Amino acid sequence: MTKQIKGRSEETDLRRADSLAREIFSDVANKWAFLIIETLGERTLRFSELRNEIEGISHKMLTQNLRMLERNGLVERSAYPTVPPRVEYTLTEPGQGLRATVDGMCDWTHRYFGHIEAARHRFDA
């Protein structure tokens, strides 16, 4: 009987981990989150600096994605009581780990760019 309870506990933990993984992937698997992670890199940037470096992102989208990344522990927000207020963002250790994956995806895109373009051209023709 103890084994069944233990087995159920491990199964429950795995289900919760899978559910959390799906939720996190859903959150971060968008172009803005990837671009924020890539832009921050190993730097600390202010909101306006991030917005200036990420072409096409609106104030609203940057705010929403930074909050989501902070909620998931991938970005750290530091606010300083100055006038005007100064807020800076930096990647946390888990954020840096995800950055390695994002970098890998960017490298993959650059490596196969020509192949992807040719396939799309054939498909659309």
PDB file of C-alpha atoms in Angstrom:
ATOM      1  CA  MET A   1       0.000   0.000   0.000  1.00  0.00           C
ATOM      2  CA  THR A   2       2.856   2.387   0.747  1.00  0.00           C
ATOM      3  CA  LYS A   3       4.262   1.801  -2.743  1.00  0.00           C
ATOM      4  CA  GLN A   4       0.941   2.747  -4.336  1.00  0.00           C
ATOM      5  CA  ILE A   5       0.787   5.997  -2.400  1.00  0.00           C
ATOM      6  CA  LYS A   6       4.400   6.751  -3.241  1.00  0.00           C
ATOM      7  CA  GLY A   7       3.797   5.930  -6.915  1.00  0.00           C
ATOM      8  CA  ARG A   8       0.756   8.161  -7.037  1.00  0.00           C
ATOM      9  CA  SER A   9       2.717  10.999  -5.450  1.00  0.00           C
ATOM     10  CA  GLU A  10       5.484  10.712  -8.048  1.00  0.00           C
ATOM     11  CA  GLU A  11       2.899  10.504 -10.823  1.00  0.00           C
ATOM     12  CA  THR A  12       1.152  13.591  -9.462  1.00  0.00           C
ATOM     13  CA  ASP A  13       4.472  15.447  -9.281  1.00  0.00           C
ATOM     14  CA  LEU A  14       5.220  14.515 -12.907  1.00  0.00           C
ATOM     15  CA  ARG A  15       1.790  15.679 -14.032  1.00  0.00           C
ATOM     16  CA  ARG A  16       2.254  18.986 -12.210  1.00  0.00           C
ATOM     17  CA  ALA A  17       5.731  19.409 -13.720  1.00  0.00           C
ATOM     18  CA  ASP A  18       4.371  18.662 -17.216  1.00  0.00           C
ATOM     19  CA  SER A  19       1.523  21.104 -16.683  1.00  0.00           C
ATOM     20  CA  LEU A  20       3.923  23.802 -15.487  1.00  0.00           C
ATOM     21  CA  ALA A  21       6.225  23.157 -18.443  1.00  0.00           C
ATOM     22  CA  ARG A  22       3.315  23.559 -20.885  1.00  0.00           C
ATOM     23  CA  GLU A  23       2.271  26.775 -19.154  1.00  0.00           C
ATOM     24  CA  ILE A  24       5.794  28.215 -19.259  1.00  0.00           C
ATOM     25  CA  PHE A  25       6.267  27.206 -22.906  1.00  0.00           C
ATOM     26  CA  SER A  26       2.968  28.846 -23.730  1.00  0.00           C
ATOM     27  CA  ASP A  27       4.112  32.023 -21.996  1.00  0.00           C
ATOM     28  CA  VAL A  28       7.600  32.319 -23.440  1.00  0.00           C
ATOM     29  CA  ALA A  29       7.077  30.832 -26.903  1.00  0.00           C
ATOM     30  CA  ASN A  30       6.278  34.118 -28.574  1.00  0.00           C
ATOM     31  CA  LYS A  31       8.401  36.431 -30.644  1.00  0.00           C
ATOM     32  CA  TRP A  32       8.395  39.266 -28.130  1.00  0.00           C
ATOM     33  CA  ALA A  33       9.559  37.134 -25.204  1.00  0.00           C
ATOM     34  CA  PHE A  34      12.327  35.652 -27.358  1.00  0.00           C
ATOM     35  CA  LEU A  35      13.415  39.105 -28.525  1.00  0.00           C
ATOM     36  CA  ILE A  36      13.402  40.487 -24.967  1.00  0.00           C
ATOM     37  CA  ILE A  37      15.512  37.566 -23.748  1.00  0.00           C
ATOM     38  CA  GLU A  38      17.906  37.912 -26.666  1.00  0.00           C
ATOM     39  CA  THR A  39      18.153  41.693 -26.261  1.00  0.00           C
ATOM     40  CA  LEU A  40      18.815  41.579 -22.530  1.00  0.00           C
ATOM     41  CA  GLY A  41      21.516  38.963 -22.947  1.00  0.00           C
ATOM     42  CA  GLU A  42      23.998  39.578 -20.166  1.00  0.00           C
ATOM     43  CA  ARG A  43      23.104  43.251 -19.881  1.00  0.00           C
ATOM     44  CA  THR A  44      20.867  45.266 -17.601  1.00  0.00           C
ATOM     45  CA  LEU A  45      18.607  47.620 -19.542  1.00  0.00           C
ATOM     46  CA  ARG A  46      15.992  50.207 -18.757  1.00  0.00           C
ATOM     47  CA  PHE A  47      12.480  49.901 -20.190  1.00  0.00           C
ATOM     48  CA  SER A  48      13.100  52.642 -22.762  1.00  0.00           C
ATOM     49  CA  GLU A  49      16.378  51.031 -23.854  1.00  0.00           C
ATOM     50  CA  LEU A  50      14.625  47.697 -24.388  1.00  0.00           C
ATOM     51  CA  ARG A  51      11.839  49.360 -26.331  1.00  0.00           C
ATOM     52  CA  ASN A  52      14.309  51.219 -28.543  1.00  0.00           C
ATOM     53  CA  GLU A  53      16.268  48.039 -29.309  1.00  0.00           C
ATOM     54  CA  ILE A  54      13.280  45.805 -30.109  1.00  0.00           C
ATOM     55  CA  GLU A  55      11.892  46.985 -33.397  1.00  0.00           C
ATOM     56  CA  GLY A  56       8.113  47.071 -33.628  1.00  0.00           C
ATOM     57  CA  ILE A  57       7.255  46.298 -29.998  1.00  0.00           C
ATOM     58  CA  SER A  58       4.597  48.499 -28.436  1.00  0.00           C
ATOM     59  CA  HIS A  59       4.745  49.867 -24.915  1.00  0.00           C
ATOM     60  CA  LYS A  60       1.851  47.576 -23.973  1.00  0.00           C
ATOM     61  CA  MET A  61       3.430  44.406 -25.408  1.00  0.00           C
ATOM     62  CA  LEU A  62       6.782  45.130 -23.770  1.00  0.00           C
ATOM     63  CA  THR A  63       5.077  45.718 -20.420  1.00  0.00           C
ATOM     64  CA  GLN A  64       2.987  42.530 -20.671  1.00  0.00           C
ATOM     65  CA  ASN A  65       5.933  40.371 -21.677  1.00  0.00           C
ATOM     66  CA  LEU A  66       8.274  41.794 -19.043  1.00  0.00           C
ATOM     67  CA  ARG A  67       5.641  41.114 -16.369  1.00  0.00           C
ATOM     68  CA  MET A  68       5.177  37.549 -17.627  1.00  0.00           C
ATOM     69  CA  LEU A  69       8.933  36.943 -17.704  1.00  0.00           C
ATOM     70  CA  GLU A  70       9.250  38.387 -14.196  1.00  0.00           C
ATOM     71  CA  ARG A  71       6.340  36.239 -12.947  1.00  0.00           C
ATOM     72  CA  ASN A  72       8.092  33.137 -14.286  1.00  0.00           C
ATOM     73  CA  GLY A  73      11.365  34.129 -12.615  1.00  0.00           C
ATOM     74  CA  LEU A  74      13.223  34.729 -15.876  1.00  0.00           C
ATOM     75  CA  VAL A  75      13.659  38.495 -15.552  1.00  0.00           C
ATOM     76  CA  GLU A  76      14.455  40.559 -12.498  1.00  0.00           C
ATOM     77  CA  ARG A  77      12.992  44.044 -12.229  1.00  0.00           C
ATOM     78  CA  SER A  78      14.829  46.610 -10.114  1.00  0.00           C
ATOM     79  CA  ALA A  79      13.074  49.906  -9.338  1.00  0.00           C
ATOM     80  CA  TYR A  80      14.962  52.875  -7.942  1.00  0.00           C
ATOM     81  CA  PRO A  81      13.208  55.697  -6.043  1.00  0.00           C
ATOM     82  CA  THR A  82      14.434  58.539  -8.211  1.00  0.00           C
ATOM     83  CA  VAL A  83      12.616  61.307 -10.034  1.00  0.00           C
ATOM     84  CA  PRO A  84      11.694  60.217 -12.613  1.00  0.00           C
ATOM     85  CA  PRO A  85      11.587  56.582 -11.414  1.00  0.00           C
ATOM     86  CA  ARG A  86      14.305  54.371 -12.860  1.00  0.00           C
ATOM     87  CA  VAL A  87      13.472  50.738 -13.576  1.00  0.00           C
ATOM     88  CA  GLU A  88      15.987  48.233 -14.902  1.00  0.00           C
ATOM     89  CA  TYR A  89      15.613  44.676 -16.153  1.00  0.00           C
ATOM     90  CA  THR A  90      18.102  41.837 -16.202  1.00  0.00           C
ATOM     91  CA  LEU A  91      17.907  38.104 -16.860  1.00  0.00           C
ATOM     92  CA  THR A  92      17.985  35.810 -13.844  1.00  0.00           C
ATOM     93  CA  GLU A  93      19.965  32.567 -13.809  1.00  0.00           C
ATOM     94  CA  PRO A  94      16.976  30.606 -15.215  1.00  0.00           C
ATOM     95  CA  GLY A  95      16.526  33.389 -17.776  1.00  0.00           C
ATOM     96  CA  GLN A  96      20.154  32.976 -18.833  1.00  0.00           C
ATOM     97  CA  GLY A  97      19.538  29.234 -19.168  1.00  0.00           C
ATOM     98  CA  LEU A  98      16.567  29.914 -21.441  1.00  0.00           C
ATOM     99  CA  ARG A  99      18.688  32.396 -23.368  1.00  0.00           C
ATOM    100  CA  ALA A 100      21.028  29.560 -24.324  1.00  0.00           C
ATOM    101  CA  THR A 101      18.040  27.777 -25.873  1.00  0.00           C
ATOM    102  CA  VAL A 102      16.893  30.963 -27.632  1.00  0.00           C
ATOM    103  CA  ASP A 103      20.441  31.467 -28.960  1.00  0.00           C
ATOM    104  CA  GLY A 104      20.380  27.895 -30.273  1.00  0.00           C
ATOM    105  CA  MET A 105      17.104  28.569 -32.064  1.00  0.00           C
ATOM    106  CA  CYS A 106      18.528  31.761 -33.573  1.00  0.00           C
ATOM    107  CA  ASP A 107      21.627  29.867 -34.723  1.00  0.00           C
ATOM    108  CA  TRP A 108      19.390  27.183 -36.257  1.00  0.00           C
ATOM    109  CA  THR A 109      17.413  29.888 -38.096  1.00  0.00           C
ATOM    110  CA  HIS A 110      20.578  31.453 -39.503  1.00  0.00           C
ATOM    111  CA  ARG A 111      21.974  28.064 -40.515  1.00  0.00           C
ATOM    112  CA  TYR A 112      18.828  26.987 -42.390  1.00  0.00           C
ATOM    113  CA  PHE A 113      17.571  30.363 -43.576  1.00  0.00           C
ATOM    114  CA  GLY A 114      18.261  29.639 -47.246  1.00  0.00           C
ATOM    115  CA  HIS A 115      16.693  26.185 -47.021  1.00  0.00           C
ATOM    116  CA  ILE A 116      13.561  27.570 -45.340  1.00  0.00           C
ATOM    117  CA  GLU A 117      13.213  30.364 -47.894  1.00  0.00           C
ATOM    118  CA  ALA A 118      13.582  27.896 -50.782  1.00  0.00           C
ATOM    119  CA  ALA A 119      10.999  25.528 -49.264  1.00  0.00           C
ATOM    120  CA  ARG A 120       8.532  28.371 -48.756  1.00  0.00           C
ATOM    121  CA  HIS A 121       9.073  29.557 -52.319  1.00  0.00           C
ATOM    122  CA  ARG A 122       8.407  26.041 -53.672  1.00  0.00           C
ATOM    123  CA  PHE A 123       5.330  25.626 -51.467  1.00  0.00           C
ATOM    124  CA  ASP A 124       3.855  29.026 -52.349  1.00  0.00           C
ATOM    125  CA  ALA A 125       4.526  28.665 -56.089  1.00  0.00           C
TER     126      ALA A 125
END
